[in-house]
Amino acid sequence: MTGDHRRVTDHPGMQRFDLDEVVDVVVVGTGAGGAPLLARLAEAGLRVVALEAGPDFAPSEFTPDELESTKINWMSERLSGGDDPTAFGPNNSGYGVGGSTLHWGAFTPRPDARDLRLRTDTGQGRDWPIDHAELIRYIERVESDIGVSGPAHYPWDPARSYAYPPVRRNGSSDVMIRGCDALGITATDGPAAILTRDRDQPHYGLRPATLDNGDIHQGDRFGAKATTANTYLPAAVAAGAEVRPDAFVHGIERDAAGKVTAVVYRSGGADHRQRCAALVLAAGGVETPRLLLHTGVANANGVVGRGFMAHGGVQVWGTFDEPIRGYRGYPSSIISEDFVRPDDADFVGGYLLQSLGVMPLNFGTQLVRGAGLWGDDLMSAMGEYPFSAGVGMNGECLPDDRNALTLSDELAEDGMPRAEITFSQGENERAIDRHGVAVMERILRAAGARSTRVLQRSCHTLGTARMGDDPADSVVDASGRSHEVDNLWICDNSTFPSALTANPALTQMALALRTADLMLAGR
Amino acid sequence: MPSAANHPHECTVFFLPGLGLDAASVGAIAAAADPRLRVVGIDLLDRGRAASVDDLADTALERIAAEADGAPFLVCGHSLGGKVAARVMARVLAGTERVFGLAGAVLLAPSPPTPEPMPGDKRAEMLATAQGEHLSREDAAAFVAANVAAPLPAEVQEAAIDAVVRQPASAWREWLTAGSLEDATSLVGVLDLPVVVLAGDADEALGADAQPDLIADVYPRARVERMPGVGHLLPYEAPERVAAVLAETWDAIRTAAPVVPAEWGRVIASSRVDVAVRRTLAHRAIADDRDRAPRSLNRGQVETLRALAALLVPQGDGATIDLATRIDDMLAEGGTDGWRPLGSPADPIAYARGLDAIAAVWPSEVVEQRNLVVTLITDGIDADGVGADGIRSWFEDARNDLLRMWLAHPASLARIGFDGFAVGGTAPQPAGWATIAAGERETWEPSELGQTVVEDAA
């Protein structure tokens, strides 16, 4: 069978730390937050252990089948409420060594400077307590570490360059380019952590150029898509880190002064205690606040879980005369940053646009949930699937403390209370949606769509343990360190003070390297 | 040996012969077969080897793969061929074989996956006749005579004896001393698909009295049909009845499940598809057992869910997938999509209460049923222990579950024109796409997917 059989923990020289050894740092989670930080700390000589709730998959175990592939998603139920409940499972979650980078779309726009000073510029939302130029220096390092493809000339940032040529355009890419050209909207090949040439990945080996398969959200079996499991984690292990899969952390032990002394995790049906001098939570925007609320750690100000944000992810699909079959090729190869700050905006912030191909179950689910279709309407819309090309947005979301993650009375299979997430869009999010939908419909019509259909959705889990300078109004400081527990750091999307218009993973990896540097600098 | 008929067939029957017999023993069955069935006899013993079930299954699968056309097929195994059929089906369902389309089986006095019950003196007696290169004509005649309930017509008897004499005696020896004694239970597992077992009441060890116990753990859906006045050699003693049961079995399957078009079956069988994907699609293509006891819901709830499914995910004319049974399986196995609406109880409870509440107000007129669906989508209805909001939320989940179950079936993927599962695969170089442009398709793809054909990279 083809497919990549390498597992992170197969590395013959991987360190094994004793449970009673006080390791320098335990990192909970191995995704875009945990893995780069783990690698950086290990390279600096620290004794570090990463605990991952899910298994250590070989990429060859991934499957393009959309029902079977949910083994790489966190499938223990989250409870989703509010006026605009956000979907979890295959949307928004990861499980396994590599975390959500196993299923991510690998779309890697950089954060826009204006998004980091949203409050300064508009009086709304929150500023990031981080300098944009500093963040970009880390972004460039991440792009070099993982291999990112993109256009030779980036219209909105002419100084930028990418190491690999862009991925091949598919049917829906051509549609978006055609529509944008007709309307005078600038659009081009997007940045993606998808290799278009073979790459010798340090500490991993060959990662081959993409096969143009459209199933990357189900896990890339061949390694053209960067995950932390084929980039940072092998580097971390080579530098002396231990990665422990199948280890679900449910307890944090502290001394009388409140400092973390150990974490308790379940593995193989038994509880284990790993002693540590410092703890980094990198379990994502849902599991990190869930663990903090469950353990009562770092929440004296009651901010944990408050201000949950999800990007507006509304999509518009057009129906065309010829088969588009956007399940072939990288699903989101075209980008437009023309609407990061549109001139005619009746809202603050803005959005990115990307072209969309999609797998059929994802499409069908959105027809049911996002468009409310049933019966013959649903079946005829499914029949249009191969003739459909989409454009989707990633839109700013203002923090609102009424949107929150709390704990349910109901216990999950893992013994901890389930997470309840309440999310309602505010007027600003609705205004962004309206603007985006109108633009996307115009693009598709200009490209020759016979009809268009709007599918409502939101994505990404942000802001549930936010970063800020004010200890009364945030959970961690600008370095990611808890205001309350000085040997506790958080390194995942829960620290985002505002949502940004860029998709979060690239920024997250940069934040991880930065937090690691600041942890090292403070030693 | 394909049947002579040139009639366009719907389904192929791969016949696996019994000990001492070969592909020719299907001749009378093929002659009597429904023209919608293409009957293909498979030689199993001509290579002289029968020491293990997998030896024989290797031979069978190699020849089935060469003859398969991507359309549905039944396996018809007689005696020794019945044990081989079990392993062949297990391997096809495991996805490891370059074959797709298994729909069911008709087994004729099958040897079970467990060691075959055979009196020691009979085994020794048969072994004694198989010491040379072939059985003598006298021994062959005695073998045929000992295995029929009543003497065969002379011409038929001669054909049977000819077949027995043709087989290498080494195959007899290996089967009697090893293959028939092999415990293949773990190689076969449980085969949950439509199966009919035919057995004579004049057959001793593998007859109608013995079969129910022999197959119970392997074929949960099997129906055993007792054949009066028939011994062990069903292909010779009762070919018309076998042919009729093959047609009945195919009719039952084609009315119970949508058919995956042959062109699509060939793609799924090809090296472009991963073993795991082929396994998944092979299982999902099996016709649902509409009569089986529900596992999570009760029968009334399943009926209500069927009625809803017909409105929410209408499958059109022709055979349908029983989405309600598949959701019942999903509930029993604890499957979820990773979240549920706040206020809605866990799926098995929400389904039970929601369906009970719907059943209590289910109108008889379709127009009113459709109005009720609209109410369920917009407002919900009150149910025992769950408010209207909770039922409305659950109903969205249920609509999505029904669509998920429908879309998972390979016939549905074919219907919507999705062959994106055929990437990666088992060839030395993984399969990708030569063209990803609109309107273009590659040579290996089903013909309806595009006008302009592009040679694939390989």
JSON list of C-alpha atoms in Angstrom, two decimals, chain A residues 1-3 60 62-68 70 74-82 85-90 168-172 174 211-215 221-222 322-325 327-330 358-370 372-376 378-379 382-383 385-386 410 413 418 420-422, chain B residues 264 272 274-277 280-281 284 311-315 336-347 369-371 373-374 377 393 396-397 399-401 403-408 413 415-442 445 448-451:
[
{"chain": "A", "resi": 1, "resn": "MET", "atom": "CA", "xyz": [0.00, 0.00, 0.00]},
{"chain": "A", "resi": 2, "resn": "THR", "atom": "CA", "xyz": [1.17, 3.48, -0.73]},
{"chain": "A", "resi": 3, "resn": "GLY", "atom": "CA", "xyz": [1.13, 6.22, 1.84]},
{"chain": "A", "resi": 60, "resn": "SER", "atom": "CA", "xyz": [-1.04, 5.80, 5.64]},
{"chain": "A", "resi": 62, "resn": "PHE", "atom": "CA", "xyz": [-5.70, 8.32, 6.94]},
{"chain": "A", "resi": 63, "resn": "THR", "atom": "CA", "xyz": [-8.54, 7.77, 4.50]},
{"chain": "A", "resi": 64, "resn": "PRO", "atom": "CA", "xyz": [-10.36, 9.98, 2.03]},
{"chain": "A", "resi": 65, "resn": "ASP", "atom": "CA", "xyz": [-13.71, 8.57, 3.19]},
{"chain": "A", "resi": 66, "resn": "GLU", "atom": "CA", "xyz": [-15.42, 11.40, 5.03]},
{"chain": "A", "resi": 67, "resn": "LEU", "atom": "CA", "xyz": [-17.13, 9.23, 7.63]},
{"chain": "A", "resi": 68, "resn": "GLU", "atom": "CA", "xyz": [-14.13, 7.05, 8.40]},
{"chain": "A", "resi": 70, "resn": "THR", "atom": "CA", "xyz": [-13.25, 11.46, 11.56]},
{"chain": "A", "resi": 74, "resn": "TRP", "atom": "CA", "xyz": [-12.23, 15.27, 18.32]},
{"chain": "A", "resi": 75, "resn": "MET", "atom": "CA", "xyz": [-15.50, 13.33, 18.14]},
{"chain": "A", "resi": 76, "resn": "SER", "atom": "CA", "xyz": [-16.55, 13.29, 21.78]},
{"chain": "A", "resi": 77, "resn": "GLU", "atom": "CA", "xyz": [-19.55, 15.58, 21.61]},
{"chain": "A", "resi": 78, "resn": "ARG", "atom": "CA", "xyz": [-19.35, 19.27, 22.30]},
{"chain": "A", "resi": 79, "resn": "LEU", "atom": "CA", "xyz": [-22.64, 21.04, 23.02]},
{"chain": "A", "resi": 80, "resn": "SER", "atom": "CA", "xyz": [-23.23, 24.01, 20.76]},
{"chain": "A", "resi": 81, "resn": "GLY", "atom": "CA", "xyz": [-25.78, 26.71, 21.42]},
{"chain": "A", "resi": 82, "resn": "GLY", "atom": "CA", "xyz": [-26.65, 30.37, 20.82]},
{"chain": "A", "resi": 85, "resn": "PRO", "atom": "CA", "xyz": [-24.28, 27.44, 16.89]},
{"chain": "A", "resi": 86, "resn": "THR", "atom": "CA", "xyz": [-20.88, 26.58, 15.47]},
{"chain": "A", "resi": 87, "resn": "ALA", "atom": "CA", "xyz": [-20.19, 23.06, 14.27]},
{"chain": "A", "resi": 88, "resn": "PHE", "atom": "CA", "xyz": [-17.50, 20.84, 15.78]},
{"chain": "A", "resi": 89, "resn": "GLY", "atom": "CA", "xyz": [-16.31, 17.36, 14.90]},
{"chain": "A", "resi": 90, "resn": "PRO", "atom": "CA", "xyz": [-14.87, 17.43, 11.38]},
{"chain": "A", "resi": 168, "resn": "ARG", "atom": "CA", "xyz": [-2.18, 23.94, -9.61]},
{"chain": "A", "resi": 169, "resn": "ARG", "atom": "CA", "xyz": [-5.48, 25.75, -10.20]},
{"chain": "A", "resi": 170, "resn": "ASN", "atom": "CA", "xyz": [-8.56, 23.57, -10.35]},
{"chain": "A", "resi": 171, "resn": "GLY", "atom": "CA", "xyz": [-12.05, 24.16, -11.74]},
{"chain": "A", "resi": 172, "resn": "SER", "atom": "CA", "xyz": [-13.20, 26.35, -8.87]},
{"chain": "A", "resi": 174, "resn": "ASP", "atom": "CA", "xyz": [-10.52, 29.18, -12.58]},
{"chain": "A", "resi": 211, "resn": "LEU", "atom": "CA", "xyz": [-0.65, 14.79, -6.07]},
{"chain": "A", "resi": 212, "resn": "ASP", "atom": "CA", "xyz": [-3.36, 17.46, -6.35]},
{"chain": "A", "resi": 213, "resn": "ASN", "atom": "CA", "xyz": [-5.72, 15.34, -4.30]},
{"chain": "A", "resi": 214, "resn": "GLY", "atom": "CA", "xyz": [-8.73, 17.12, -2.85]},
{"chain": "A", "resi": 215, "resn": "ASP", "atom": "CA", "xyz": [-9.00, 15.11, 0.35]},
{"chain": "A", "resi": 221, "resn": "ARG", "atom": "CA", "xyz": [-1.48, 10.26, 3.31]},
{"chain": "A", "resi": 222, "resn": "PHE", "atom": "CA", "xyz": [1.57, 11.33, 1.33]},
{"chain": "A", "resi": 322, "resn": "GLU", "atom": "CA", "xyz": [-19.83, 22.15, -17.24]},
{"chain": "A", "resi": 323, "resn": "PRO", "atom": "CA", "xyz": [-18.56, 19.78, -14.57]},
{"chain": "A", "resi": 324, "resn": "ILE", "atom": "CA", "xyz": [-16.27, 21.69, -12.20]},
{"chain": "A", "resi": 325, "resn": "ARG", "atom": "CA", "xyz": [-15.60, 18.75, -9.90]},
{"chain": "A", "resi": 327, "resn": "TYR", "atom": "CA", "xyz": [-12.93, 17.72, -5.31]},
{"chain": "A", "resi": 328, "resn": "ARG", "atom": "CA", "xyz": [-9.91, 17.45, -7.59]},
{"chain": "A", "resi": 329, "resn": "GLY", "atom": "CA", "xyz": [-6.97, 19.65, -6.71]},
{"chain": "A", "resi": 330, "resn": "TYR", "atom": "CA", "xyz": [-6.14, 21.69, -3.64]},
{"chain": "A", "resi": 358, "resn": "VAL", "atom": "CA", "xyz": [-15.29, 20.52, -1.42]},
{"chain": "A", "resi": 359, "resn": "MET", "atom": "CA", "xyz": [-15.80, 16.89, -0.59]},
{"chain": "A", "resi": 360, "resn": "PRO", "atom": "CA", "xyz": [-19.40, 15.70, -1.03]},
{"chain": "A", "resi": 361, "resn": "LEU", "atom": "CA", "xyz": [-20.39, 15.01, 2.56]},
{"chain": "A", "resi": 362, "resn": "ASN", "atom": "CA", "xyz": [-19.11, 18.40, 3.67]},
{"chain": "A", "resi": 363, "resn": "PHE", "atom": "CA", "xyz": [-21.18, 19.95, 0.85]},
{"chain": "A", "resi": 364, "resn": "GLY", "atom": "CA", "xyz": [-24.28, 17.94, 1.71]},
{"chain": "A", "resi": 365, "resn": "THR", "atom": "CA", "xyz": [-24.04, 18.69, 5.42]},
{"chain": "A", "resi": 366, "resn": "GLN", "atom": "CA", "xyz": [-23.95, 22.38, 4.64]},
{"chain": "A", "resi": 367, "resn": "LEU", "atom": "CA", "xyz": [-26.96, 22.09, 2.35]},
{"chain": "A", "resi": 368, "resn": "VAL", "atom": "CA", "xyz": [-28.86, 20.60, 5.29]},
{"chain": "A", "resi": 369, "resn": "ARG", "atom": "CA", "xyz": [-27.52, 22.75, 8.09]},
{"chain": "A", "resi": 370, "resn": "GLY", "atom": "CA", "xyz": [-26.51, 25.94, 6.31]},
{"chain": "A", "resi": 372, "resn": "GLY", "atom": "CA", "xyz": [-32.02, 24.20, 5.44]},
{"chain": "A", "resi": 373, "resn": "LEU", "atom": "CA", "xyz": [-32.71, 22.02, 2.39]},
{"chain": "A", "resi": 374, "resn": "TRP", "atom": "CA", "xyz": [-34.69, 18.78, 2.54]},
{"chain": "A", "resi": 375, "resn": "GLY", "atom": "CA", "xyz": [-36.57, 16.47, 0.22]},
{"chain": "A", "resi": 376, "resn": "ASP", "atom": "CA", "xyz": [-36.43, 16.98, -3.53]},
{"chain": "A", "resi": 378, "resn": "LEU", "atom": "CA", "xyz": [-31.90, 18.69, -1.20]},
{"chain": "A", "resi": 379, "resn": "MET", "atom": "CA", "xyz": [-31.53, 15.86, -3.68]},
{"chain": "A", "resi": 382, "resn": "MET", "atom": "CA", "xyz": [-26.79, 17.29, -4.35]},
{"chain": "A", "resi": 383, "resn": "GLY", "atom": "CA", "xyz": [-27.17, 16.49, -8.04]},
{"chain": "A", "resi": 385, "resn": "TYR", "atom": "CA", "xyz": [-22.54, 19.00, -6.69]},
{"chain": "A", "resi": 386, "resn": "PRO", "atom": "CA", "xyz": [-20.14, 18.30, -9.58]},
{"chain": "A", "resi": 410, "resn": "GLU", "atom": "CA", "xyz": [-23.15, 16.21, 31.57]},
{"chain": "A", "resi": 413, "resn": "GLU", "atom": "CA", "xyz": [-16.75, 9.72, 27.85]},
{"chain": "A", "resi": 418, "resn": "ARG", "atom": "CA", "xyz": [-18.65, 18.38, 28.30]},
{"chain": "A", "resi": 420, "resn": "GLU", "atom": "CA", "xyz": [-20.87, 24.01, 26.11]},
{"chain": "A", "resi": 421, "resn": "ILE", "atom": "CA", "xyz": [-20.18, 26.71, 23.54]},
{"chain": "A", "resi": 422, "resn": "THR", "atom": "CA", "xyz": [-22.67, 29.50, 23.03]},
{"chain": "B", "resi": 264, "resn": "TRP", "atom": "CA", "xyz": [-17.99, 2.64, -10.99]},
{"chain": "B", "resi": 272, "resn": "ARG", "atom": "CA", "xyz": [-6.35, 3.66, -7.64]},
{"chain": "B", "resi": 274, "resn": "ASP", "atom": "CA", "xyz": [-6.98, 2.23, -1.02]},
{"chain": "B", "resi": 275, "resn": "VAL", "atom": "CA", "xyz": [-7.74, -1.09, 0.64]},
{"chain": "B", "resi": 276, "resn": "ALA", "atom": "CA", "xyz": [-9.53, 0.70, 3.49]},
{"chain": "B", "resi": 277, "resn": "VAL", "atom": "CA", "xyz": [-11.74, 2.65, 1.09]},
{"chain": "B", "resi": 280, "resn": "THR", "atom": "CA", "xyz": [-15.71, 0.55, 3.50]},
{"chain": "B", "resi": 281, "resn": "LEU", "atom": "CA", "xyz": [-17.51, 0.83, 0.17]},
{"chain": "B", "resi": 284, "resn": "ARG", "atom": "CA", "xyz": [-21.88, -0.13, 2.49]},
{"chain": "B", "resi": 311, "resn": "LEU", "atom": "CA", "xyz": [-39.69, 12.59, 2.68]},
{"chain": "B", "resi": 312, "resn": "LEU", "atom": "CA", "xyz": [-36.39, 14.11, 3.79]},
{"chain": "B", "resi": 313, "resn": "VAL", "atom": "CA", "xyz": [-33.95, 12.19, 1.58]},
{"chain": "B", "resi": 314, "resn": "PRO", "atom": "CA", "xyz": [-36.10, 10.82, -1.26]},
{"chain": "B", "resi": 315, "resn": "GLN", "atom": "CA", "xyz": [-34.08, 8.29, -3.21]},
{"chain": "B", "resi": 336, "resn": "THR", "atom": "CA", "xyz": [-21.76, 10.90, 16.36]},
{"chain": "B", "resi": 337, "resn": "ASP", "atom": "CA", "xyz": [-20.61, 13.83, 14.28]},
{"chain": "B", "resi": 338, "resn": "GLY", "atom": "CA", "xyz": [-18.70, 15.33, 17.18]},
{"chain": "B", "resi": 339, "resn": "TRP", "atom": "CA", "xyz": [-21.28, 17.77, 18.53]},
{"chain": "B", "resi": 340, "resn": "ARG", "atom": "CA", "xyz": [-24.93, 18.29, 19.17]},
{"chain": "B", "resi": 341, "resn": "PRO", "atom": "CA", "xyz": [-27.16, 21.26, 19.80]},
{"chain": "B", "resi": 342, "resn": "LEU", "atom": "CA", "xyz": [-27.23, 22.53, 23.34]},
{"chain": "B", "resi": 343, "resn": "GLY", "atom": "CA", "xyz": [-30.48, 21.43, 24.95]},
{"chain": "B", "resi": 344, "resn": "SER", "atom": "CA", "xyz": [-30.83, 18.29, 22.88]},
{"chain": "B", "resi": 345, "resn": "PRO", "atom": "CA", "xyz": [-30.22, 15.03, 24.76]},
{"chain": "B", "resi": 346, "resn": "ALA", "atom": "CA", "xyz": [-27.70, 12.44, 23.59]},
{"chain": "B", "resi": 347, "resn": "ASP", "atom": "CA", "xyz": [-28.54, 10.96, 20.19]},
{"chain": "B", "resi": 369, "resn": "GLN", "atom": "CA", "xyz": [-46.76, 14.92, 6.50]},
{"chain": "B", "resi": 370, "resn": "ARG", "atom": "CA", "xyz": [-44.82, 17.55, 4.59]},
{"chain": "B", "resi": 371, "resn": "ASN", "atom": "CA", "xyz": [-46.43, 20.28, 6.67]},
{"chain": "B", "resi": 373, "resn": "VAL", "atom": "CA", "xyz": [-41.77, 18.30, 8.48]},
{"chain": "B", "resi": 374, "resn": "VAL", "atom": "CA", "xyz": [-41.84, 22.07, 7.98]},
{"chain": "B", "resi": 377, "resn": "ILE", "atom": "CA", "xyz": [-37.72, 22.29, 10.99]},
{"chain": "B", "resi": 393, "resn": "SER", "atom": "CA", "xyz": [-32.37, 20.88, 17.08]},
{"chain": "B", "resi": 396, "resn": "GLU", "atom": "CA", "xyz": [-31.64, 19.09, 12.11]},
{"chain": "B", "resi": 397, "resn": "ASP", "atom": "CA", "xyz": [-29.16, 16.44, 13.30]},
{"chain": "B", "resi": 399, "resn": "ARG", "atom": "CA", "xyz": [-31.87, 15.27, 8.65]},
{"chain": "B", "resi": 400, "resn": "ASN", "atom": "CA", "xyz": [-28.11, 15.48, 8.41]},
{"chain": "B", "resi": 401, "resn": "ASP", "atom": "CA", "xyz": [-27.64, 11.89, 9.61]},
{"chain": "B", "resi": 403, "resn": "LEU", "atom": "CA", "xyz": [-28.15, 12.51, 4.26]},
{"chain": "B", "resi": 404, "resn": "ARG", "atom": "CA", "xyz": [-24.82, 11.21, 5.61]},
{"chain": "B", "resi": 405, "resn": "MET", "atom": "CA", "xyz": [-26.06, 7.63, 5.50]},
{"chain": "B", "resi": 406, "resn": "TRP", "atom": "CA", "xyz": [-27.37, 8.07, 1.96]},
{"chain": "B", "resi": 407, "resn": "LEU", "atom": "CA", "xyz": [-24.25, 9.76, 0.68]},
{"chain": "B", "resi": 408, "resn": "ALA", "atom": "CA", "xyz": [-21.95, 7.14, 2.18]},
{"chain": "B", "resi": 413, "resn": "LEU", "atom": "CA", "xyz": [-21.41, 8.66, -4.88]},
{"chain": "B", "resi": 415, "resn": "ARG", "atom": "CA", "xyz": [-25.19, 9.19, -8.70]},
{"chain": "B", "resi": 416, "resn": "ILE", "atom": "CA", "xyz": [-23.74, 12.57, -7.72]},
{"chain": "B", "resi": 417, "resn": "GLY", "atom": "CA", "xyz": [-20.62, 12.03, -9.82]},
{"chain": "B", "resi": 418, "resn": "PHE", "atom": "CA", "xyz": [-17.93, 11.83, -7.14]},
{"chain": "B", "resi": 419, "resn": "ASP", "atom": "CA", "xyz": [-14.93, 9.60, -7.81]},
{"chain": "B", "resi": 420, "resn": "GLY", "atom": "CA", "xyz": [-12.53, 11.52, -5.58]},
{"chain": "B", "resi": 421, "resn": "PHE", "atom": "CA", "xyz": [-12.14, 8.42, -3.39]},
{"chain": "B", "resi": 422, "resn": "ALA", "atom": "CA", "xyz": [-9.99, 6.93, -6.17]},
{"chain": "B", "resi": 423, "resn": "VAL", "atom": "CA", "xyz": [-6.77, 8.65, -5.13]},
{"chain": "B", "resi": 424, "resn": "GLY", "atom": "CA", "xyz": [-3.75, 7.07, -3.48]},
{"chain": "B", "resi": 425, "resn": "GLY", "atom": "CA", "xyz": [-4.41, 3.39, -3.98]},
{"chain": "B", "resi": 426, "resn": "THR", "atom": "CA", "xyz": [-2.23, 0.33, -4.03]},
{"chain": "B", "resi": 427, "resn": "ALA", "atom": "CA", "xyz": [0.06, 0.80, -7.03]},
{"chain": "B", "resi": 428, "resn": "PRO", "atom": "CA", "xyz": [3.77, 1.46, -6.38]},
{"chain": "B", "resi": 429, "resn": "GLN", "atom": "CA", "xyz": [3.20, 5.13, -7.19]},
{"chain": "B", "resi": 430, "resn": "PRO", "atom": "CA", "xyz": [0.17, 6.72, -5.54]},
{"chain": "B", "resi": 431, "resn": "ALA", "atom": "CA", "xyz": [-2.55, 7.93, -7.86]},
{"chain": "B", "resi": 432, "resn": "GLY", "atom": "CA", "xyz": [-3.20, 11.64, -8.20]},
{"chain": "B", "resi": 433, "resn": "TRP", "atom": "CA", "xyz": [-4.85, 13.71, -10.90]},
{"chain": "B", "resi": 434, "resn": "ALA", "atom": "CA", "xyz": [-3.58, 14.35, -14.42]},
{"chain": "B", "resi": 435, "resn": "THR", "atom": "CA", "xyz": [-6.23, 16.98, -15.01]},
{"chain": "B", "resi": 436, "resn": "ILE", "atom": "CA", "xyz": [-8.16, 19.05, -12.49]},
{"chain": "B", "resi": 437, "resn": "ALA", "atom": "CA", "xyz": [-9.72, 21.45, -14.98]},
{"chain": "B", "resi": 438, "resn": "ALA", "atom": "CA", "xyz": [-13.45, 21.84, -15.44]},
{"chain": "B", "resi": 439, "resn": "GLY", "atom": "CA", "xyz": [-15.02, 19.71, -18.15]},
{"chain": "B", "resi": 440, "resn": "GLU", "atom": "CA", "xyz": [-12.09, 17.32, -18.42]},
{"chain": "B", "resi": 441, "resn": "ARG", "atom": "CA", "xyz": [-11.93, 13.76, -17.23]},
{"chain": "B", "resi": 442, "resn": "GLU", "atom": "CA", "xyz": [-9.25, 11.11, -17.26]},
{"chain": "B", "resi": 445, "resn": "GLU", "atom": "CA", "xyz": [-12.96, 7.78, -14.94]},
{"chain": "B", "resi": 448, "resn": "GLU", "atom": "CA", "xyz": [-20.43, 10.56, -17.57]},
{"chain": "B", "resi": 449, "resn": "LEU", "atom": "CA", "xyz": [-17.93, 12.73, -15.70]},
{"chain": "B", "resi": 450, "resn": "GLY", "atom": "CA", "xyz": [-16.71, 14.87, -18.57]},
{"chain": "B", "resi": 451, "resn": "GLN", "atom": "CA", "xyz": [-16.55, 15.28, -22.33]}
]
